[in-house]
Short mmCIF file of C-alpha atoms in Angstrom, two decimals:
data_model
loop_
_atom_site.label_atom_id
_atom_site.label_comp_id
_atom_site.label_asym_id
_atom_site.label_seq_id
_atom_site.Cartn_x
_atom_site.Cartn_y
_atom_site.Cartn_z
CA GLY Q 173 0.00 0.00 0.00
CA ALA Q 174 0.88 3.67 -0.19
CA VAL Q 175 3.54 4.73 2.26
CA VAL Q 176 4.19 8.16 3.67
CA SER Q 177 7.36 8.73 5.62
CA GLN Q 178 7.52 11.61 8.11
CA HIS Q 179 10.70 12.75 9.84
CA PRO Q 180 11.70 13.40 12.49
CA SER Q 181 9.36 11.44 14.72
CA TRP Q 182 10.32 13.42 17.78
CA VAL Q 183 12.26 16.63 18.18
CA ILE Q 184 13.16 18.72 21.20
CA CYS Q 185 14.67 22.13 20.71
CA LYS Q 186 15.21 25.45 22.37
CA SER Q 187 12.83 28.34 22.07
CA GLY Q 188 13.66 30.62 19.16
CA THR Q 189 15.01 27.96 16.84
CA SER Q 190 13.41 26.84 13.61
CA VAL Q 191 12.39 23.25 13.07
CA LYS Q 192 11.82 21.51 9.74
CA ILE Q 193 9.56 18.49 9.39
CA GLU Q 194 9.68 16.40 6.22
CA CYS Q 195 6.89 14.39 4.67
CA ARG Q 196 7.73 12.02 1.80
CA SER Q 197 5.51 9.83 -0.31
CA LEU Q 198 7.57 6.72 -1.05
CA ASP Q 199 5.58 4.93 -3.73
CA PHE Q 200 3.07 7.35 -5.21
CA GLN Q 201 2.86 10.90 -6.49
CA ALA Q 202 1.62 13.19 -3.77
CA THR Q 203 0.11 16.00 -5.78
CA THR Q 204 -1.63 17.25 -2.68
CA MET Q 205 -0.34 17.29 0.86
CA PHE Q 206 -2.04 18.27 4.08
CA TRP Q 207 -0.51 19.36 7.35
CA TYR Q 208 -2.34 18.82 10.61
CA ARG Q 209 -1.76 19.74 14.21
CA GLN Q 210 -3.11 17.64 17.03
CA PHE Q 211 -3.32 18.72 20.66
CA PRO Q 212 -3.53 16.06 23.39
CA LYS Q 213 -6.85 14.24 23.46
CA GLN Q 214 -8.17 16.27 20.55
CA SER Q 215 -8.86 15.68 16.90
CA LEU Q 216 -6.68 16.58 13.95
CA MET Q 217 -6.82 20.24 13.01
CA LEU Q 218 -6.01 21.04 9.38
CA MET Q 219 -3.37 23.74 9.16
CA ALA Q 220 -2.79 23.97 5.44
CA THR Q 221 -3.14 22.26 2.08
CA SER Q 222 -0.46 22.35 -0.56
CA ASN Q 223 -0.30 21.31 -4.18
CA GLU Q 224 3.01 20.51 -5.81
CA GLY Q 225 4.60 23.61 -7.23
CA SER Q 226 2.03 26.00 -5.75
CA LYS Q 227 1.77 28.08 -2.62
CA ALA Q 228 0.05 26.45 0.29
CA THR Q 229 -3.48 27.40 1.30
CA TYR Q 230 -3.67 28.06 5.01
CA GLU Q 231 -6.68 27.58 7.23
CA GLN Q 232 -8.08 30.55 9.07
CA GLY Q 233 -6.07 31.41 12.13
CA VAL Q 234 -2.87 29.66 11.02
CA GLU Q 235 0.07 32.04 10.64
CA LYS Q 236 1.67 31.40 7.28
CA ASP Q 237 4.85 33.23 8.27
CA LYS Q 238 5.13 31.04 11.33
CA PHE Q 239 4.45 27.73 9.60
CA LEU Q 240 6.25 27.70 6.28
CA ILE Q 241 5.20 24.99 3.88
CA ASN Q 242 7.13 23.96 0.81
CA HIS Q 243 5.92 21.38 -1.70
CA ALA Q 244 8.49 21.56 -4.44
CA SER Q 245 8.24 18.00 -5.71
CA LEU Q 246 5.68 15.24 -6.08
CA THR Q 247 7.26 13.27 -3.28
CA LEU Q 248 8.30 15.81 -0.69
CA SER Q 249 6.65 18.49 1.40
CA THR Q 250 8.20 20.28 4.35
CA LEU Q 251 6.77 22.20 7.26
CA THR Q 252 9.10 24.64 8.96
CA VAL Q 253 8.10 26.05 12.32
CA THR Q 254 9.99 29.31 12.46
CA SER Q 255 11.22 30.86 15.70
CA ALA Q 256 9.46 28.15 17.65
CA HIS Q 257 8.12 28.86 21.12
CA PRO Q 258 6.68 26.56 23.80
CA GLU Q 259 3.14 27.16 22.59
CA ASP Q 260 4.13 25.58 19.26
CA SER Q 261 4.75 22.30 21.03
CA SER Q 262 2.34 19.79 19.58
CA PHE Q 263 1.96 16.70 17.43
CA TYR Q 264 2.13 17.41 13.70
CA ILE Q 265 0.91 14.94 11.06
CA CYS Q 266 1.10 15.11 7.30
CA GLY Q 267 -1.30 13.53 4.86
CA ALA Q 268 -0.71 12.94 1.16
CA ARG Q 269 -2.88 11.97 -1.79
CA THR Q 270 -2.95 11.97 -5.56
CA LEU Q 271 -5.00 14.56 -7.41
CA GLY Q 272 -8.20 13.16 -8.83
CA SER Q 273 -7.99 9.93 -6.88
CA ASN Q 274 -10.91 8.84 -4.77
CA GLN Q 275 -8.56 7.32 -2.29
CA PRO Q 276 -8.25 9.03 1.07
CA GLN Q 277 -5.08 10.57 2.34
CA HIS Q 278 -2.23 8.42 3.48
CA PHE Q 279 -0.76 9.66 6.72
CA GLY Q 280 2.74 9.94 8.02
CA ASP Q 281 3.45 8.67 11.52
CA GLY Q 282 3.59 12.18 12.92
CA THR Q 283 6.17 14.37 14.62
CA ARG Q 284 6.13 15.18 18.30
CA LEU Q 285 7.57 18.66 18.70
CA SER Q 286 8.66 19.89 22.12
CA ILE Q 287 9.97 23.42 22.52
CA LEU Q 288 11.80 24.16 25.74
CA ALA W 108 -20.24 23.80 5.74
CA GLN W 109 -19.74 20.14 6.41
CA THR W 110 -19.48 18.98 9.99
CA VAL W 111 -18.87 15.63 11.63
CA THR W 112 -20.17 14.86 15.11
CA GLN W 113 -19.13 12.05 17.39
CA SER W 114 -21.32 12.24 20.45
CA GLN W 115 -19.48 9.68 22.57
CA PRO W 116 -16.20 11.06 23.95
CA GLU W 117 -15.37 7.78 25.68
CA MET W 118 -16.62 4.21 25.58
CA SER W 119 -15.53 0.94 27.06
CA VAL W 120 -16.26 -2.66 26.16
CA GLN W 121 -15.34 -6.04 27.51
CA GLU W 122 -13.02 -8.17 25.46
CA ALA W 123 -14.90 -10.36 22.95
CA GLU W 124 -18.01 -8.18 23.17
CA THR W 125 -19.46 -5.93 20.48
CA VAL W 126 -19.43 -2.15 20.56
CA THR W 127 -20.91 0.51 18.29
CA LEU W 128 -19.45 3.98 17.86
CA SER W 129 -21.73 6.72 16.58
CA CYS W 130 -21.07 9.35 13.95
CA THR W 131 -23.36 11.85 12.27
CA TYR W 132 -22.48 14.38 9.64
CA ASP W 133 -23.98 17.27 7.81
CA THR W 134 -23.55 18.01 4.12
CA SER W 135 -25.47 19.19 1.10
CA GLU W 136 -23.41 17.00 -1.22
CA SER W 137 -24.99 13.87 -2.66
CA ASN W 138 -21.79 12.00 -3.34
CA TYR W 139 -18.99 11.83 -0.81
CA TYR W 140 -16.86 9.44 1.18
CA LEU W 141 -16.86 8.46 4.82
CA PHE W 142 -14.09 6.85 6.83
CA TRP W 143 -13.28 5.53 10.24
CA TYR W 144 -9.71 5.96 11.42
CA LYS W 145 -8.09 4.38 14.43
CA GLN W 146 -5.36 6.17 16.36
CA PRO W 147 -3.68 3.93 18.95
CA PRO W 148 -1.34 5.31 21.61
CA SER W 149 1.45 5.28 19.03
CA ARG W 150 -0.59 8.04 17.31
CA GLN W 151 -0.42 6.49 13.86
CA MET W 152 -3.57 7.17 11.84
CA ILE W 153 -4.84 3.81 10.61
CA LEU W 154 -7.69 3.55 8.12
CA VAL W 155 -10.22 1.07 9.47
CA ILE W 156 -13.00 1.20 6.91
CA ARG W 157 -14.40 3.38 4.15
CA GLN W 158 -17.83 3.90 2.63
CA GLU W 159 -18.79 5.58 -0.63
CA ALA W 160 -22.06 7.43 -0.35
CA TYR W 161 -23.41 6.18 -3.66
CA LYS W 162 -23.09 2.59 -2.50
CA GLN W 163 -26.04 1.37 -0.49
CA GLN W 164 -24.32 -1.72 0.82
CA ASN W 165 -22.66 -1.26 4.17
CA ALA W 166 -18.90 -1.73 4.13
CA THR W 167 -17.30 -4.52 6.17
CA GLU W 168 -13.69 -5.32 6.98
CA ASN W 169 -13.32 -8.46 9.05
CA ARG W 170 -14.55 -7.58 12.56
CA PHE W 171 -15.41 -4.01 11.57
CA SER W 172 -18.62 -3.01 9.86
CA VAL W 173 -20.59 0.15 9.37
CA ASN W 174 -24.24 1.07 9.44
CA PHE W 175 -24.57 3.77 6.81
CA GLN W 176 -27.87 5.61 6.83
CA LYS W 177 -27.62 8.24 4.11
CA ALA W 178 -30.97 9.90 4.69
CA ALA W 179 -30.25 10.21 8.38
CA LYS W 180 -26.62 11.20 7.69
CA SER W 181 -25.44 8.59 10.11
CA PHE W 182 -22.33 6.42 9.87
CA SER W 183 -21.78 4.19 12.88
CA LEU W 184 -18.94 1.70 13.35
CA LYS W 185 -19.52 -1.71 14.85
CA ILE W 186 -16.60 -3.65 16.25
CA SER W 187 -17.35 -7.32 16.86
CA ASP W 188 -15.34 -9.65 19.07
CA SER W 189 -13.45 -6.71 20.55
CA GLN W 190 -9.76 -7.25 21.19
CA LEU W 191 -7.35 -5.51 23.53
CA GLY W 192 -5.55 -4.14 20.50
CA ASP W 193 -8.68 -2.27 19.50
CA THR W 194 -8.08 0.16 22.36
CA ALA W 195 -7.57 3.51 20.63
CA MET W 196 -9.09 6.80 19.62
CA TYR W 197 -11.51 6.39 16.74
CA PHE W 198 -12.17 9.25 14.37
CA CYS W 199 -15.01 9.48 11.91
CA ALA W 200 -14.08 11.48 8.81
CA PHE W 201 -15.91 12.95 5.83
CA MET W 202 -14.35 13.62 2.43
CA PRO W 203 -16.24 15.76 -0.09
CA PRO W 204 -16.02 14.76 -3.73
CA PHE W 205 -13.06 16.24 -5.50
CA GLY W 206 -14.02 19.65 -6.83
CA GLY W 207 -17.15 19.67 -4.69
CA TYR W 208 -17.93 22.05 -1.85
CA GLY W 209 -15.30 24.72 -1.59
CA GLY W 210 -13.28 23.14 -4.38
CA SER W 211 -12.35 20.15 -2.28
CA GLN W 212 -8.92 18.70 -2.86
CA GLY W 213 -9.70 15.64 -0.87
CA ASN W 214 -9.38 17.20 2.54
CA LEU W 215 -10.81 15.23 5.43
CA ILE W 216 -13.19 16.67 7.98
CA PHE W 217 -12.78 14.86 11.28
CA GLY W 218 -15.06 14.38 14.23
CA LYS W 219 -13.70 14.99 17.72
CA GLY W 220 -13.10 11.31 18.28
CA THR W 221 -14.22 8.55 20.62
CA LYS W 222 -11.78 7.00 23.04
CA LEU W 223 -12.45 3.27 23.14
CA SER W 224 -11.09 1.12 25.92
CA VAL W 225 -11.30 -2.65 25.65
CA LYS W 226 -11.16 -4.29 29.05
CA PRO W 227 -9.89 -7.82 29.69
#
């Protein structure tokens, strides 16, 4: 089946640093990628949607300058949390799918981000 | 706007018993897709079962089956012969048709989840 690889799985860093999370589709073309944030005991909250080669579309309330998304190829999307602060600590999950397909997204295993 | 409602924040079931998780949704679309995802403590999102709205037959996957009531906009998940490994958060999700409401690109709309505990 379709595999999505997300790295790193867990990262701890100091406040003020920037953190990059990678999401790769290993065996299919991910024309569309989704980035989610999940707080403890809550559901997945969509942050943004990106199509390969285009700017990401951010959901209301998500700071695009804070959460930079790049989707430069059909197999790779990155989420960079810039100047991270403790309130950015969360679980981030990417989803990927192929344009026009009726298949649902395939999810990465998520990244646990802890900002000290 | 589409919404997905899971009215049971937590449920528990004895091992080997059957449990049903509820999900209702709201949409003006006639064709769409519904899913149940399982998220164990490892936090992986695992697709349990899917249903296409234009199919009247309820989907089944081994011990998992759904009761899809399109007119009532209800999509419940039944887990038979519950196992300890079924302990997880379960999310109901709605996917509009591609190009449908809001120019959907296949985004998923999730319910708030139901925490299921299977007790030995």
